[in-house]
Short mmCIF file of C-alpha atoms in Angstrom, two decimals:
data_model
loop_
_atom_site.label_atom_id
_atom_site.label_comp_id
_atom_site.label_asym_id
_atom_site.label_seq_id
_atom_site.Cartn_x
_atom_site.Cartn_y
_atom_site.Cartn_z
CA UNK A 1 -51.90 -1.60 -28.62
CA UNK A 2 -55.25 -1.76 -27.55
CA UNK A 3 -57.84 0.77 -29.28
CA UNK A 4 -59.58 3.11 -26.74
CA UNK A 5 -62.69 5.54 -26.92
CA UNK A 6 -61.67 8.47 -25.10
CA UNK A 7 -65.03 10.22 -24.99
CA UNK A 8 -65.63 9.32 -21.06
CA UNK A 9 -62.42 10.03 -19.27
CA UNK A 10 -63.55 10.93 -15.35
CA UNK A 11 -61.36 11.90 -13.44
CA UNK A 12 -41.77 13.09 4.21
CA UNK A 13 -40.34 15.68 2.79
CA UNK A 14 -37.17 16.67 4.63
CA UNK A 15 -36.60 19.75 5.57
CA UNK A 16 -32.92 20.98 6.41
CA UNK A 17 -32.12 24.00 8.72
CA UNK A 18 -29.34 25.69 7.42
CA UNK A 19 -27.36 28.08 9.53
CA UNK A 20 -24.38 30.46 8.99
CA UNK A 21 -22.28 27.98 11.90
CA UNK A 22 -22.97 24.92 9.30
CA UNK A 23 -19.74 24.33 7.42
CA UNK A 24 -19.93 23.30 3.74
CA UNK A 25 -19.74 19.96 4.37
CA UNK A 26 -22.16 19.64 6.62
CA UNK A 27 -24.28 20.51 4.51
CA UNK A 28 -23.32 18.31 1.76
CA UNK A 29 -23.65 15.59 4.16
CA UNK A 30 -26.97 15.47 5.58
CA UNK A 31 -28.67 16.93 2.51
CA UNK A 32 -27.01 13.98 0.68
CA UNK A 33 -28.36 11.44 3.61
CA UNK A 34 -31.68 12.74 2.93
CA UNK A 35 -31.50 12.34 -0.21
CA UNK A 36 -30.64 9.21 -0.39
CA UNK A 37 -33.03 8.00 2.23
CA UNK A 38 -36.22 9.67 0.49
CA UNK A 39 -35.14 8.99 -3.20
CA UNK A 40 -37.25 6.35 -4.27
CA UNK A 41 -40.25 7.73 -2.67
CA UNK A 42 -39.84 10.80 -5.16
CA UNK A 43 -39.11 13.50 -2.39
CA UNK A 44 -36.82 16.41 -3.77
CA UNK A 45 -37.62 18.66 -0.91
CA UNK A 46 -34.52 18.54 0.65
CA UNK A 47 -32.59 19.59 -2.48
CA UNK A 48 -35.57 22.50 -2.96
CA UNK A 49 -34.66 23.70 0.74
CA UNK A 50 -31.45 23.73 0.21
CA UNK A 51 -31.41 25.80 -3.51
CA UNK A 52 -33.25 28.32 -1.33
CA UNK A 53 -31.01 29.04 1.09
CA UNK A 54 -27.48 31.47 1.32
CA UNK A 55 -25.54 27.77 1.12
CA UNK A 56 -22.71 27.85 -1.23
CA UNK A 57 -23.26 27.54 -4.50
CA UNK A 58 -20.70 24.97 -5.19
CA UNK A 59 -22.56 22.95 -2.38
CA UNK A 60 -25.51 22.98 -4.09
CA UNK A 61 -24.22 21.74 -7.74
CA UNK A 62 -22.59 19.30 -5.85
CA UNK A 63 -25.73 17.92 -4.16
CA UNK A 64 -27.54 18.45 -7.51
CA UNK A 65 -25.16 16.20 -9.42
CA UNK A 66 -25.12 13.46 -6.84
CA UNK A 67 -28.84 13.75 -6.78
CA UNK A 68 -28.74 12.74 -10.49
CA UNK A 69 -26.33 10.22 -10.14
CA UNK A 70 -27.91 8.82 -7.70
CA UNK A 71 -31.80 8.34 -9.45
CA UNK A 72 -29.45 7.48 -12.38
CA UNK A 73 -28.32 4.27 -10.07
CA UNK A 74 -32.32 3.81 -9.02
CA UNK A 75 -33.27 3.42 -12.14
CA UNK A 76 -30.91 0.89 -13.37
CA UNK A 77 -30.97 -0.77 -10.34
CA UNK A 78 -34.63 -1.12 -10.53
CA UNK A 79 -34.47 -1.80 -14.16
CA UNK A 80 -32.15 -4.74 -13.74
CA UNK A 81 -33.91 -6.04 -11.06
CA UNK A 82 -36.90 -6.55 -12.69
CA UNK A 83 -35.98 -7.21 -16.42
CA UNK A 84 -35.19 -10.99 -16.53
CA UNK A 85 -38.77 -11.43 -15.54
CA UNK A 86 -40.39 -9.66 -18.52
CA UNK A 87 -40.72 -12.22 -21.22
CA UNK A 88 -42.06 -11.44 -24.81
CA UNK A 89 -46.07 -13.24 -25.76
CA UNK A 90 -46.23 -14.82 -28.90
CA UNK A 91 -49.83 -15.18 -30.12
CA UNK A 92 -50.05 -17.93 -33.03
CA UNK A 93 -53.24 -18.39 -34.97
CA UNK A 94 -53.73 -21.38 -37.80
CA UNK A 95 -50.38 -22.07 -37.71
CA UNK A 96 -49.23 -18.32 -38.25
CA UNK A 97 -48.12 -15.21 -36.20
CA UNK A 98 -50.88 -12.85 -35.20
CA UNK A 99 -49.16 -10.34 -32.79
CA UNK A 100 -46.39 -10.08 -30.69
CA UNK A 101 -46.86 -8.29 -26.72
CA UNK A 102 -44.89 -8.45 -23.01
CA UNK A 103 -45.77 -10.34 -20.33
CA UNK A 104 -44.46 -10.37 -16.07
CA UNK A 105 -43.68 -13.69 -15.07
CA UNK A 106 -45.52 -13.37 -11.63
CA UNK A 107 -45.19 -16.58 -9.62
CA UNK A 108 -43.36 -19.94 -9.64
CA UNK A 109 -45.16 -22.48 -7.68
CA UNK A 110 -44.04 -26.65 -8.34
CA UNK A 111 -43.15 -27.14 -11.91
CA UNK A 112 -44.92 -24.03 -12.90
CA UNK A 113 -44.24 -20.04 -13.31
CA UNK A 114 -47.20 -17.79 -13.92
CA UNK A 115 -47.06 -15.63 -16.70
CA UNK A 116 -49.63 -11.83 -16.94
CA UNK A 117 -50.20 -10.20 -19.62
CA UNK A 118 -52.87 -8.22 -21.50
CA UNK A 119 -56.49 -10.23 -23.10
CA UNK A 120 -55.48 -7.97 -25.99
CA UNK A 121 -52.48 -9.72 -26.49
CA UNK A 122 -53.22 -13.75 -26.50
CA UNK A 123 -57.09 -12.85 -28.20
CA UNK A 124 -58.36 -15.46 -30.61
CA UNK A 125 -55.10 -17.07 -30.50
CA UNK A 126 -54.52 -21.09 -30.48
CA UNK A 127 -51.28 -21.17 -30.00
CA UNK A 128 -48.69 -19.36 -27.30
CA UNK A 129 -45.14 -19.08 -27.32
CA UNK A 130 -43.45 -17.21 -24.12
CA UNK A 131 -39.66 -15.45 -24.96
CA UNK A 132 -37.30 -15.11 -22.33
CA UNK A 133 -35.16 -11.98 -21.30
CA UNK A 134 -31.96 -15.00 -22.57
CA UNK A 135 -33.77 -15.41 -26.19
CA UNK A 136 -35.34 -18.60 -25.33
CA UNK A 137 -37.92 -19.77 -26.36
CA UNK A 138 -40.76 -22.04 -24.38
CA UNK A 139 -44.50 -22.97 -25.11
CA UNK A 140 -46.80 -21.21 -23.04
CA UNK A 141 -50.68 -22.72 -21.65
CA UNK A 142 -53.22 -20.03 -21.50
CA UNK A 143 -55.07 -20.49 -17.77
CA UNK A 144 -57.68 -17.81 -18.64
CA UNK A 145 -58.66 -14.29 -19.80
CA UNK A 146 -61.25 -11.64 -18.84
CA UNK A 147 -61.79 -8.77 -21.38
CA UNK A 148 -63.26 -6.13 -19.24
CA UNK A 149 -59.83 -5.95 -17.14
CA UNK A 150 -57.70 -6.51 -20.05
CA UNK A 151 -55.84 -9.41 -17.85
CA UNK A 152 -54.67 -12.77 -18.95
CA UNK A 153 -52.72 -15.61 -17.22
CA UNK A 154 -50.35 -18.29 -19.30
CA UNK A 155 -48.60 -20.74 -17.81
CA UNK A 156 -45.03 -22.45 -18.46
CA UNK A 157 -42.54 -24.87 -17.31
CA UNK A 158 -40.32 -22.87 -14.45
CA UNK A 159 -36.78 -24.76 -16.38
CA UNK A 160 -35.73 -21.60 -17.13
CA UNK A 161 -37.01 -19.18 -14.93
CA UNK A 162 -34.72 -17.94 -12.41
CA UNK A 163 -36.35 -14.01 -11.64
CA UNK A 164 -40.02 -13.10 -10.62
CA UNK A 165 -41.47 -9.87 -10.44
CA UNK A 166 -43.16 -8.94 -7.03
CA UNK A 167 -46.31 -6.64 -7.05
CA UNK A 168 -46.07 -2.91 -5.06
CA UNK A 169 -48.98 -1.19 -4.08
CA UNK A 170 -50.20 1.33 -6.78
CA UNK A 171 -52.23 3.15 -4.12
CA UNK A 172 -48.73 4.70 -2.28
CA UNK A 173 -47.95 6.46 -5.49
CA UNK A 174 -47.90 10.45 -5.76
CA UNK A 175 -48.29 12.10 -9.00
CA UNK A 176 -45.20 13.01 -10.48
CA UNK A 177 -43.28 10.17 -9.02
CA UNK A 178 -41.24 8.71 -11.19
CA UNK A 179 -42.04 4.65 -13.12
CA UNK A 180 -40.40 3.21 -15.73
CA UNK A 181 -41.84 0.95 -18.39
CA UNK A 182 -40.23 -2.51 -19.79
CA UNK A 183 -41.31 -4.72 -22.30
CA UNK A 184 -41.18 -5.06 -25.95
CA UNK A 185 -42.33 -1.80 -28.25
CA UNK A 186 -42.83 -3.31 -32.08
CA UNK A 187 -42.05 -6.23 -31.18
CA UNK A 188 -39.28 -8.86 -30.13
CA UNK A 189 -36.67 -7.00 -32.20
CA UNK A 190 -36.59 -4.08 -29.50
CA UNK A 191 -37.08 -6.63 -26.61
CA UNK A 192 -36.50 -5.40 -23.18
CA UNK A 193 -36.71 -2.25 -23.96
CA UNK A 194 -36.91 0.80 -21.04
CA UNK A 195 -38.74 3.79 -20.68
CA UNK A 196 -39.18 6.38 -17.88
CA UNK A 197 -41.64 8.82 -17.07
CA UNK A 198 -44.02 9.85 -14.17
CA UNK A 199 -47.10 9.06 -12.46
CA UNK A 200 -49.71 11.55 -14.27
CA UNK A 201 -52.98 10.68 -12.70
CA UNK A 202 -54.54 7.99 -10.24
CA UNK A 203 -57.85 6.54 -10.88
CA UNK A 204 -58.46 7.22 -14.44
CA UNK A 205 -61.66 5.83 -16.23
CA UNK A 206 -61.63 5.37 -19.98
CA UNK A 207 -64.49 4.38 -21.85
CA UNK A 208 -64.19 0.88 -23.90
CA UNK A 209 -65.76 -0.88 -26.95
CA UNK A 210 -65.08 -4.13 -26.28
CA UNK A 211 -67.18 -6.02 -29.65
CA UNK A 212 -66.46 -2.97 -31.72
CA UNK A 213 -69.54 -1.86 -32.22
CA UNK A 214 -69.04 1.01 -31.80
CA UNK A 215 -70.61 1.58 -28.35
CA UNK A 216 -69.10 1.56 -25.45
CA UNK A 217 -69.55 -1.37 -22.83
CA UNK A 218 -67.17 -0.88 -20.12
CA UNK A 219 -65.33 1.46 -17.83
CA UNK A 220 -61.73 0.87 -17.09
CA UNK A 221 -59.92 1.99 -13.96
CA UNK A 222 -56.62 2.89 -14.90
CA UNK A 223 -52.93 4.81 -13.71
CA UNK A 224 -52.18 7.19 -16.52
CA UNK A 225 -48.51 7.87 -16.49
CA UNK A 226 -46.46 9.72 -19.61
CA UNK A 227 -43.90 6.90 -19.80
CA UNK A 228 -43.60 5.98 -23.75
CA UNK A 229 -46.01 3.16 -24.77
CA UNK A 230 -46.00 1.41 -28.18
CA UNK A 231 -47.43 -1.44 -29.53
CA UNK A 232 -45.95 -4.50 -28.20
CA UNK A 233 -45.88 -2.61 -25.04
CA UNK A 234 -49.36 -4.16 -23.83
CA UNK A 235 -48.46 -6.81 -21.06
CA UNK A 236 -45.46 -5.45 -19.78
CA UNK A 237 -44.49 -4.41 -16.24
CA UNK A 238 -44.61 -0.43 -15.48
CA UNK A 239 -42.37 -0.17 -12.17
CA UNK A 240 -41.29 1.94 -9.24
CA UNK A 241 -37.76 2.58 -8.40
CA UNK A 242 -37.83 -0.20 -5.30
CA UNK A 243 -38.34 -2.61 -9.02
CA UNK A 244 -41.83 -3.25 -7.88
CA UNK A 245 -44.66 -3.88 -9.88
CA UNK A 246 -47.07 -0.65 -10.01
CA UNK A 247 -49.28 -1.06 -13.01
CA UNK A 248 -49.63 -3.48 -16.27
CA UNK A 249 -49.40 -1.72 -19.72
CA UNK A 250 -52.35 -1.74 -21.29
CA UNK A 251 -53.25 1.29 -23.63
CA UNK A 252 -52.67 4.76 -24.91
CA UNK A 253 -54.05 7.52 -26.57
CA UNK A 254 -52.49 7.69 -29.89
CA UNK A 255 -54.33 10.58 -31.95
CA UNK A 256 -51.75 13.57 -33.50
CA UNK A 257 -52.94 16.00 -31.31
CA UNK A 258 -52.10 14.32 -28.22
CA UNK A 259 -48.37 13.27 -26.66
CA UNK A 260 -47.15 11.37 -23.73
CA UNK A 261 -51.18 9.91 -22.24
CA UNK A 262 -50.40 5.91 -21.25
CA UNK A 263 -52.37 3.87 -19.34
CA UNK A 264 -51.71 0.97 -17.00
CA UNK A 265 -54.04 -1.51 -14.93
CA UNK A 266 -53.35 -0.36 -11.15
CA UNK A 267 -52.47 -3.48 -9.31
CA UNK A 268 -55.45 -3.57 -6.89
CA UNK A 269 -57.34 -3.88 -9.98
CA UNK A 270 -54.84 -6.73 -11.33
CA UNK A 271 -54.02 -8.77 -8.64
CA UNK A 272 -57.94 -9.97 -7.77
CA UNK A 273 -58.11 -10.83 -11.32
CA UNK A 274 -54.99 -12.52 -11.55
CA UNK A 275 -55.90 -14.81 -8.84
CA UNK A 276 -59.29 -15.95 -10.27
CA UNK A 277 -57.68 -16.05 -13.46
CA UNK A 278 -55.13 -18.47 -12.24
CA UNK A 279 -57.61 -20.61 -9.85
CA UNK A 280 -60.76 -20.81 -11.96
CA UNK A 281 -59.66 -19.80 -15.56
CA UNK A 282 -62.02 -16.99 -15.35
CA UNK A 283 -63.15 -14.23 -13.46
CA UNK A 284 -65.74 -15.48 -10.25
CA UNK A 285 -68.03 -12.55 -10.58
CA UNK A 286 -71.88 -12.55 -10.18
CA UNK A 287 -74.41 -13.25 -13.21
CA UNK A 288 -78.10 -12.55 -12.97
CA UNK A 289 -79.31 -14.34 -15.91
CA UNK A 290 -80.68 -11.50 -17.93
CA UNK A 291 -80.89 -9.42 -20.79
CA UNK A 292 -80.74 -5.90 -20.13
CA UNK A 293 -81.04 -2.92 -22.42
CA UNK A 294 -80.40 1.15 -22.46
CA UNK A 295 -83.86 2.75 -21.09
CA UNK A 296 -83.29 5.61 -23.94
CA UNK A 297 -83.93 2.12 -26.77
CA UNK A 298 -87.53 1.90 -24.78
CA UNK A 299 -90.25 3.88 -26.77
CA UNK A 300 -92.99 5.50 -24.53
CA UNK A 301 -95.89 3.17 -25.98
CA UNK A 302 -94.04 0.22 -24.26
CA UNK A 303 -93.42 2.37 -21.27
CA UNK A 304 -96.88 3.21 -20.62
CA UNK A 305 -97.88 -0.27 -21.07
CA UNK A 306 -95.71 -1.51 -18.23
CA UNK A 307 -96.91 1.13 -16.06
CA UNK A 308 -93.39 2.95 -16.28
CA UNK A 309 -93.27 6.79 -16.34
CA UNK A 310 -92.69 7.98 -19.85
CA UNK A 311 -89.91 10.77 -18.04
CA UNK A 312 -87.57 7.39 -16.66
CA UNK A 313 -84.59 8.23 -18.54
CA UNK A 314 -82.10 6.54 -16.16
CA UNK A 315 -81.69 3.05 -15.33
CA UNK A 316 -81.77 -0.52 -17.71
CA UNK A 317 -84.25 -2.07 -19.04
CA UNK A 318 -84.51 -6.22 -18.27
CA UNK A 319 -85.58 -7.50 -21.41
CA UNK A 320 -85.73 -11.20 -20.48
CA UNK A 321 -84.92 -13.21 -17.20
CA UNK A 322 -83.28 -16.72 -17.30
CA UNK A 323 -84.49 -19.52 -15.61
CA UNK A 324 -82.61 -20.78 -12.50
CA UNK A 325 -80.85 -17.53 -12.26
CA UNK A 326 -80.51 -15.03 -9.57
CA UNK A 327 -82.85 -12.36 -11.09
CA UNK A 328 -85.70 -14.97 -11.11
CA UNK A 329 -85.15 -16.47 -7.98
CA UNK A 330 -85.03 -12.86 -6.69
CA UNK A 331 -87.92 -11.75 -8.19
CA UNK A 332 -86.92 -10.18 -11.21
CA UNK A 333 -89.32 -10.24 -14.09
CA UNK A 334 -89.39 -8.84 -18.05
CA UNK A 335 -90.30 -5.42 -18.19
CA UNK A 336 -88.92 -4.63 -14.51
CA UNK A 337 -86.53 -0.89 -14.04
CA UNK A 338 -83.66 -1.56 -12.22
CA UNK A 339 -82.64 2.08 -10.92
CA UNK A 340 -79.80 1.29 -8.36
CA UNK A 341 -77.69 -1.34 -7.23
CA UNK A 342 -77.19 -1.71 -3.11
CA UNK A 343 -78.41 2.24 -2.92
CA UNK A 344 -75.79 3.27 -5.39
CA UNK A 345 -77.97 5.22 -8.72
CA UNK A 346 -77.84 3.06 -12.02
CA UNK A 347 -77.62 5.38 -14.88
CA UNK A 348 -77.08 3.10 -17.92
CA UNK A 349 -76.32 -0.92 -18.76
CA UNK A 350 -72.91 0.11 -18.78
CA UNK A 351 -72.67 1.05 -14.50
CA UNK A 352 -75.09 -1.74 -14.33
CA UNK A 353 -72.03 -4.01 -14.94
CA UNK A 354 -69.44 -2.29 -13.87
CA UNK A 355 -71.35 -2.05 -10.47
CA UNK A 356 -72.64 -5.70 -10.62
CA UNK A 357 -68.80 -7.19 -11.63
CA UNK A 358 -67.46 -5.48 -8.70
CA UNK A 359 -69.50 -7.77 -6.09
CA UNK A 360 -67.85 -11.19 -5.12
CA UNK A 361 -69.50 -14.51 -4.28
CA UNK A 362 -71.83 -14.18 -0.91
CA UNK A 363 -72.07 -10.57 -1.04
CA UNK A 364 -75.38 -9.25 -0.60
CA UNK A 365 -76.89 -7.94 -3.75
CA UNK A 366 -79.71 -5.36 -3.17
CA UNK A 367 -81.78 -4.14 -6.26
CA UNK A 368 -84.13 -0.91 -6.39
CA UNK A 369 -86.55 -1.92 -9.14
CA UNK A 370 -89.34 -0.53 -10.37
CA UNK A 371 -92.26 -3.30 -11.05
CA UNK A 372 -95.80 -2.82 -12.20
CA UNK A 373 -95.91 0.75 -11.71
CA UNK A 374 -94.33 0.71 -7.87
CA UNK A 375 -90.40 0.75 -6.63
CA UNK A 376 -90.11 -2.10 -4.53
CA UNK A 377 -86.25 -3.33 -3.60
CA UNK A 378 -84.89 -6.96 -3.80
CA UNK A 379 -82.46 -8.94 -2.35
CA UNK A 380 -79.92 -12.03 -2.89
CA UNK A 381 -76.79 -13.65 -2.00
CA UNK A 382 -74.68 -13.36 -4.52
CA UNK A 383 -73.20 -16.78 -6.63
CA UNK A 384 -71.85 -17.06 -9.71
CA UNK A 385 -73.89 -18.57 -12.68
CA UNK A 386 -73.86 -20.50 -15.85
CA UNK A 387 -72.25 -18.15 -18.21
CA UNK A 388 -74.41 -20.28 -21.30
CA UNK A 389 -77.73 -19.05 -19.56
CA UNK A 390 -76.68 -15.17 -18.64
CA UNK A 391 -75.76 -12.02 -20.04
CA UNK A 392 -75.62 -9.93 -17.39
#
């Protein structure tokens, strides 16, 4: 499981009209078609109404019970629905096992089935083998991986693939809906393994180190549910009760004094990724071709000598500019301030990326720089870029 910083975390209901000329059954019955109809959308008003009202009490249990049977049946039909498709990642390194994780096999398409799981989980590996729901075994091709989303592809022969997952829309959840978690906790030993829980918090953003140096360098958006997480966790599917794909398990926080705080990659964050991933081997987003560093690292002799007030505390600092890059074909020159990206206030190199990684090829790109001693904007089309000639 994935190691986090946690020091930057931002942040149809039925309704049944009971009267004294309603018989007991009556009751039962449309309560019960309610709450059918509105279970796997996480609505328990009808069953709140009902509690509230002079009903009979033996109506109520009733309705309670079948209430419970019936997310009981939800969950294992969504559970079954969705299991043969989680597969267990193998990542081999000089000829020996370096970690085991979970992985959704997404898409078959020819010969092929497309396999997601965490970057965490195939890193520095040379060698993948994919386990099936059945036991077996198959080798697996890595397409491509992008750290800052946490997101890799593998692909294998579809032989023995019979299930794939389909995606849901992580957006339509409500706090305190109910998800359930599948893949492999500590290992292939306790493969296909289940775990339910509910929707905590939309939107999260948790601080990363992604070279362990012990400085953070991204901000992931994330769905933080209190489903139980583990190690060998990481790649697996988190789920609704329709047994669609909601989030990928990524991360917790795993300190003593904190319980039940697990993370998943939302799937409007996933699924862009995934289909780079699987059509370029990496993720298509825009690289100026410069150095940048923190404005705080800049001492005030160098700022006066670039004409650049001594009080700028906000903002990166470009270091060096690339040639045949966007920055210098934009204008962008060493010792430049670049304060916002298309309006929106840079405070730091690390919402200078996050900002900049969000843009897609031929979206305009709009600087706010300061240069010798005046703010002066700049403009480009965004294009991706060597990666050997950029850094940012």
């Amino acid at each position: 499981m994935k190691k986090i910083n946690v020091g930057k975390v931002s942040y149809t209901c039925a309704i049944i009209l009971i009267t004294g000329l309603i018989t007991a059954w009556s009751v039962f019955f449309i309560n019960n078609y309610y709450q059918e109809k509105s279970l796997k959308n996480g609505s328990t008003a009808a069953l709140d109404n009902l509690t509230g009202s002079n009903g009979n009490s033996q109506v109520v249990q009733n309705v309670v019970e079948r209430q419970v049977v019936t997310q009981e049946e939800a969950r294992i039909e969504a559970i079954n629905k969705v299991s043969p498709a989680i597969v267990g990642v193998v990542n081999f390194a000089n000829n020996a096992t370096q970690g085991e994780g979970s992985g959704i096999i997404y898409k078959k398409d020819g010969k092929d089935a497309y396999i997601v799981t965490n970057q965490h989980v195939i890193d520095k590996g040379d060698y993948f083998e994919v386990v099936f729901s059945n036991g077996e075994h198959a080798e697996a091709t890595l397409i491509g991986g992008d750290i800052y989303t946490d997101l890799a592809v593998l692909k294998v022969s579809d032989a023995k693939v019979d299930t794939v997952a389909e995606f849901g829309n992580t957006e339509d959840l409500k706090v305190g809906q109910t998800v359930i978690a599948i893949g492999n906790p500590l290992g292939l030993d306790f493969a296909g393994s289940a775990t339910s829980g509910i929707v905590s918090g939309q939107d999260r953003v948790i601080a990363v180190d992604l070279n362990n140096d012990k400085v953070d360098d991204w901000e992931m958006t994330v769905l933080q549910t209190d489903t139980a997480i583990n190690p060998g966790n990481s790649g697996g599917a988190l789920i609704n009760l329709d047994g669609k794909i909601v989030g990928i398990n990524s991360m917790k926080i795993a300190t003593s004094s904190v319980e039940g705080m697990s993370f998943s990659i939302p799937t409007y964050v996933a699924i862009p990724i995934i289909t780079d991933l699987e059509n370029y081997g990496e993720v298509r987003r825009p690289q100026l071709g410069v150095y940048i560093q923190e404005m705080g690292m800049i001492p005030d002799r160098l700022k006066e000598m670039l004409k650049i007030p001594t009080d700028q505390k906000t903002g990166v600092f470009i270091y060096e500019v690339f040639e045949g890059g966007i920055a210098e074909k934009m204008g962008l020159k060493a010792g430049d301030i670049v304060t916002a990206i298309n309006g929106e206030e840079v405070e730091d190199t690390m919402a200078f990326r996050k900002k900049l990684y969000l843009m897609r090829e031929g979206d305009k790109l709009e600087l706010t720089v300061i240069q010798d001693g005046k703010t002066t904007t700049l403009s480009a089309t965004v294009a991706p870029a060597d990666k050997d000639k950029v850094s940012s």
